Coordinates of C-alpha atoms in Angstrom, one line a residue:
X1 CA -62.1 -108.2 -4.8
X2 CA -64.6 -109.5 -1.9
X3 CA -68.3 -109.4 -2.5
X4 CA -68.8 -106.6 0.3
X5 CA -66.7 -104.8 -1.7
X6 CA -68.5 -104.6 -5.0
X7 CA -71.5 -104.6 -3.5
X8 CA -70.7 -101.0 -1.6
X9 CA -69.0 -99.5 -4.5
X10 CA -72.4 -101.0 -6.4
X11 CA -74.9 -99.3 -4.1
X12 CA -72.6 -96.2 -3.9
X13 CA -73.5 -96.0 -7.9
X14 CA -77.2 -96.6 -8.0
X15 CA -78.0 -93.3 -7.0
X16 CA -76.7 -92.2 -10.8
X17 CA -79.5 -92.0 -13.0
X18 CA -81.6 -89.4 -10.8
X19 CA -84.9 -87.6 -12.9
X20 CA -85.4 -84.1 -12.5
X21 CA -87.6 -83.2 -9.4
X22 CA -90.0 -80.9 -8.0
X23 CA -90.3 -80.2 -4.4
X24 CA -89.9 -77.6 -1.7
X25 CA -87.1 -77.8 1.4
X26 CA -85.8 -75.5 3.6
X27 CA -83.2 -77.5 6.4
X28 CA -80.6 -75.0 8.0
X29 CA -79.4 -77.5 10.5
X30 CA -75.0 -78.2 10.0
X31 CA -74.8 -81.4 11.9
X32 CA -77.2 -84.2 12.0
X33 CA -77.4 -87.1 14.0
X34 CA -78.9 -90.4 12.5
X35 CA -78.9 -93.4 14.1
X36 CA -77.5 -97.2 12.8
X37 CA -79.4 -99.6 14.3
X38 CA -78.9 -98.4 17.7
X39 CA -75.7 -96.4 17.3
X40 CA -76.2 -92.2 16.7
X41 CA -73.5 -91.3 14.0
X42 CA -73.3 -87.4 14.1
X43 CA -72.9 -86.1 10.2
X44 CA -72.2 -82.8 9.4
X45 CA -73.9 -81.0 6.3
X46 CA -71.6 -80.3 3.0
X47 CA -70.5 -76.6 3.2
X48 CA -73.7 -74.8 0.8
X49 CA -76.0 -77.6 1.0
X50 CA -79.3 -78.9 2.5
X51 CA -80.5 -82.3 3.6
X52 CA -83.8 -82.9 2.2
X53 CA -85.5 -85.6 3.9
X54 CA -87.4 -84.1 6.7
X55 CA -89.3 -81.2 4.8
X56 CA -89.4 -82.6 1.5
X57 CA -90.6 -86.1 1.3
X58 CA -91.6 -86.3 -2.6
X59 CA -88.1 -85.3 -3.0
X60 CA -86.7 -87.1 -0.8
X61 CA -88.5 -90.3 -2.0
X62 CA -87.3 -89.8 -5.5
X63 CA -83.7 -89.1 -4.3
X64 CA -83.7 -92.7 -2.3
X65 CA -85.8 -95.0 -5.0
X66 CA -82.7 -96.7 -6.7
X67 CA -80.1 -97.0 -3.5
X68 CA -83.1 -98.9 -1.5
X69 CA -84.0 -100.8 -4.7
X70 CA -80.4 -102.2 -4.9
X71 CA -80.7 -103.0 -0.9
X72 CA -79.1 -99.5 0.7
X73 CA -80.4 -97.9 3.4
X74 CA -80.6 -94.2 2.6
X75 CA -79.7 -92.0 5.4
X76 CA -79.5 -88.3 4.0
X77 CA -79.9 -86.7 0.6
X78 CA -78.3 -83.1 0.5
X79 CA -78.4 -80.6 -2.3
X80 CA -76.7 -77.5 -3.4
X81 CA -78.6 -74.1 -2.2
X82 CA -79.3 -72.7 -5.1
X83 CA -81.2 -76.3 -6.2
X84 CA -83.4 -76.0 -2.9
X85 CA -83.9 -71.9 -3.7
X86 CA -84.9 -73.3 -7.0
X87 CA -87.4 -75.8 -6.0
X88 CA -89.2 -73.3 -3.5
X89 CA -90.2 -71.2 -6.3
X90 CA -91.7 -74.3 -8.4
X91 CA -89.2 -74.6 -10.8
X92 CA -88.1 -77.9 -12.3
X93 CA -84.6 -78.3 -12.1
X94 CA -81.9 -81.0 -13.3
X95 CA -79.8 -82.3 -10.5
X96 CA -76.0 -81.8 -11.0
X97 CA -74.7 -82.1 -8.0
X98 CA -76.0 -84.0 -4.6
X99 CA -74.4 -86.4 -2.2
X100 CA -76.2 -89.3 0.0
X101 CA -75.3 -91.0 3.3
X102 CA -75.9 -94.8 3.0
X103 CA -75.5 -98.2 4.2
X104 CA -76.6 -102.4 3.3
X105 CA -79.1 -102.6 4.7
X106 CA -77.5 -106.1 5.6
X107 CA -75.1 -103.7 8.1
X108 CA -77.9 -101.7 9.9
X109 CA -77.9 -104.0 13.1
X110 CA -74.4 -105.6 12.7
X111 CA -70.8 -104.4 14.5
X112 CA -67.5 -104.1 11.9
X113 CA -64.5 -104.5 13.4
X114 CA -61.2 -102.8 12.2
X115 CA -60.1 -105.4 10.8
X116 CA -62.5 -105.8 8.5
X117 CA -62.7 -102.6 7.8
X118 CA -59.0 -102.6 7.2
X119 CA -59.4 -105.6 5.0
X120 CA -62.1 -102.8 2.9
X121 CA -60.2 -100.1 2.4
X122 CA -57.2 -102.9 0.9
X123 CA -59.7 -104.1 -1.1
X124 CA -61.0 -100.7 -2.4
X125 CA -57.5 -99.7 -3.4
X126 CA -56.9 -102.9 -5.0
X127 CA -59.9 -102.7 -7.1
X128 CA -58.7 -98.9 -8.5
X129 CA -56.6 -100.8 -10.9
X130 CA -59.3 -102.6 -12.7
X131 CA -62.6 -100.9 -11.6
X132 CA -65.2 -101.4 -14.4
X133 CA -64.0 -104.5 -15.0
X134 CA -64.7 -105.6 -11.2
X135 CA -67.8 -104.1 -11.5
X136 CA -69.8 -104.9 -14.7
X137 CA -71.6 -107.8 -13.9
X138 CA -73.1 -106.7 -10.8
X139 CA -73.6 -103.5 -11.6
X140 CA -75.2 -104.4 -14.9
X141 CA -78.0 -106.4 -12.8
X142 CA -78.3 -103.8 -10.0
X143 CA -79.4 -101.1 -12.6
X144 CA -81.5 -103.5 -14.9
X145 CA -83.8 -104.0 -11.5
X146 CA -83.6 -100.3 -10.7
X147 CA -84.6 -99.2 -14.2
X148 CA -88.0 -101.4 -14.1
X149 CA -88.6 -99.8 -10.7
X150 CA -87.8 -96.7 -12.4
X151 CA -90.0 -97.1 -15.5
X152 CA -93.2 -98.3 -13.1
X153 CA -92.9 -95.8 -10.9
X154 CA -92.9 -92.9 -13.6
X155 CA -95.3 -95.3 -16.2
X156 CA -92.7 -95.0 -18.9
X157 CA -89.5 -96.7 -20.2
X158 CA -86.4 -96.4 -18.6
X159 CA -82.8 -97.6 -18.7
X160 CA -80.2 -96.7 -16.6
X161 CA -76.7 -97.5 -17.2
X162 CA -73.1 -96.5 -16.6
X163 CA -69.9 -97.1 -18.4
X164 CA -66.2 -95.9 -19.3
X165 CA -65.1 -96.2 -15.9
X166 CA -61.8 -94.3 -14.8
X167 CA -60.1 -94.0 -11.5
X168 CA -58.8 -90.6 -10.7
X169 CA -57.2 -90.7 -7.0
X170 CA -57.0 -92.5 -3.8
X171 CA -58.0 -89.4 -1.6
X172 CA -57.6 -90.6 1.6
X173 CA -56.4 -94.0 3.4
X174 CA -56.6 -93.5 7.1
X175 CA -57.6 -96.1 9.8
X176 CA -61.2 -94.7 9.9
X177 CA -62.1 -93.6 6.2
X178 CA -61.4 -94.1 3.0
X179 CA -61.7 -91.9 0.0
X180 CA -61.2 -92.3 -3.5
X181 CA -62.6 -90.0 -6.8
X182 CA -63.2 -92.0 -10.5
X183 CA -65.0 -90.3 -13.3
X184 CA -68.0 -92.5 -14.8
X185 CA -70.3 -91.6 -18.0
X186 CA -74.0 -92.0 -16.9
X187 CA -76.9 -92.7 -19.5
X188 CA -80.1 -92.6 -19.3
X189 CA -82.7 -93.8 -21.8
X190 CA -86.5 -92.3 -21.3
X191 CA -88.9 -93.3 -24.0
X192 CA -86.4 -93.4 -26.6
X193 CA -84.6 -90.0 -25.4
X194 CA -80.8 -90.9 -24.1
X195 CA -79.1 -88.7 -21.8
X196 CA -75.2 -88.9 -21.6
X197 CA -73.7 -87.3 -18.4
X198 CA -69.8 -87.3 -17.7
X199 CA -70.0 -87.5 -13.8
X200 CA -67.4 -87.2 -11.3
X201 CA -67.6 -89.6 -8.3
X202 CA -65.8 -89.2 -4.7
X203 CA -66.9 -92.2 -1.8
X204 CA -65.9 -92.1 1.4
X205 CA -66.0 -95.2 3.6
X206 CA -66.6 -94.2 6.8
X207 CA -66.0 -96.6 10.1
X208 CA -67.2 -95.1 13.4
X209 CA -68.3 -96.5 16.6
X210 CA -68.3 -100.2 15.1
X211 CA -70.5 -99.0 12.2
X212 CA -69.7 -98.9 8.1
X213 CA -71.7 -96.1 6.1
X214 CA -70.8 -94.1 2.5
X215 CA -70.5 -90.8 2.1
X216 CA -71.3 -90.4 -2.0
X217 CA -70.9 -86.9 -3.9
X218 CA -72.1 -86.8 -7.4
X219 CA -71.4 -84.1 -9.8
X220 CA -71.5 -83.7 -13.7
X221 CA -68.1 -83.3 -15.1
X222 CA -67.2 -80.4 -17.5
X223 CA -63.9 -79.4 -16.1
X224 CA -60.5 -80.4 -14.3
X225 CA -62.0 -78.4 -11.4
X226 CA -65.7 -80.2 -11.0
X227 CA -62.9 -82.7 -9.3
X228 CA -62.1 -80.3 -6.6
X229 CA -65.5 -79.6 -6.4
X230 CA -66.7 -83.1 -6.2
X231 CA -64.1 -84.3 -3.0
X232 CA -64.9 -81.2 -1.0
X233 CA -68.6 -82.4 -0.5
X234 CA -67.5 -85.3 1.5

């Protein structure tokens, strides 16, 4: 597998180890435009969420820390409803479910053709057979550097890692997107306190107007049908 590919599916996983947060939102809007480079991308908001950025900039900070610590540009950060109801009235709350728009930042400014964008989504499907494999070494590094951004930011020790790796389903493999769902077991380790968090994964690869960017939907995994629930976010 290609070094562009790890390092999407690696930046795609950063966003993993997520803290708790505090912070008030209220974005009603169903279809944002952000712009790549110079290009507007039009994105439209998962069904019973809310992008957080514009409102909420503690959160939103928080949400973004370890994608733009592994070198991704962070586009949008959406949550479920109920988590933005929950966070208006002060309430801490453990994020379960979210999904980011990102990007290299390497990409920002440069043009993709389809052929390379082809030669990803090959790629991609070739990895599924071997993904943690693939992944380990870089991925290893990535969260090393985003846990001691992690533990200076917050002024306490944390590790971030992710293991037992296992592809579920090629979603979709079209000329313009590509979409695949594996289940991954996060950790995290906060002064001596691990977390383990069976998570369910979907990516989409997106190509539009000569531009690459992920859609990423997160959710914890306690049933067959946290699956569903994961692919119908992107």
């Amino acid at each position: 597998m290609s070094i562009m590919h790890r390092r999407l599916v690696v930046l795609s996983l950063l966003p993993l180890g997520l803290a708790p947060l505090r912070a008030q939102d209220r974005s009603t809007a169903s279809l944002v435009q952000y712009v790549i480079g110079r290009t507007p991308i039009l994105i439209p908001s998962p069904a019973g969420f809310l992008e957080t950025s514009r409102r909420a900039p503690d959160l939103w900070r928080a949400a973004a820390l370890g994608p733009q610590a592994g070198g991704a540009l962070v586009l949008a950060h959406f949550l479920p409803d109920s988590d933005i109801k929950a966070l208006e009235s002060g309430r801490t709350i453990s994020v379960r479910q979210y999904m980011l728009v990102q990007l290299p930042k390497a990409a920002e400014h440069a043009i993709a053709t389809q052929a390379q964008f082809n030669s990803l989504r090959s790629g991609t499907a070739e990895m599924q057979r071997n993904l943690a494999t693939q992944l380990e070494p870089q991925l290893a590094a990535a969260l090393a550097r985003i846990s001691g951004d992690l533990s200076k930011a917050k002024a306490a020790d944390i590790q971030l890692s992710v293991g037992e790796m296992v592809p579920v389903s090629v979603d979709r493999n079209e000329p313009n997107v590509f979409v695949y769902t594996f289940l991954a077991k996060v950790s995290r380790t906060e002064s001596g306190a691990t977390e383990h968090i069976p998570t369910v994964c979907t990516f989409a690869y997106c190509f539009a107007k000569g531009k690459l960017f992920m859609l990423a939907g997160y959710k914890e995994f306690k049933s067959p049908r946290d699956i569903q629930a994961s692919r119908s976010v992107v």
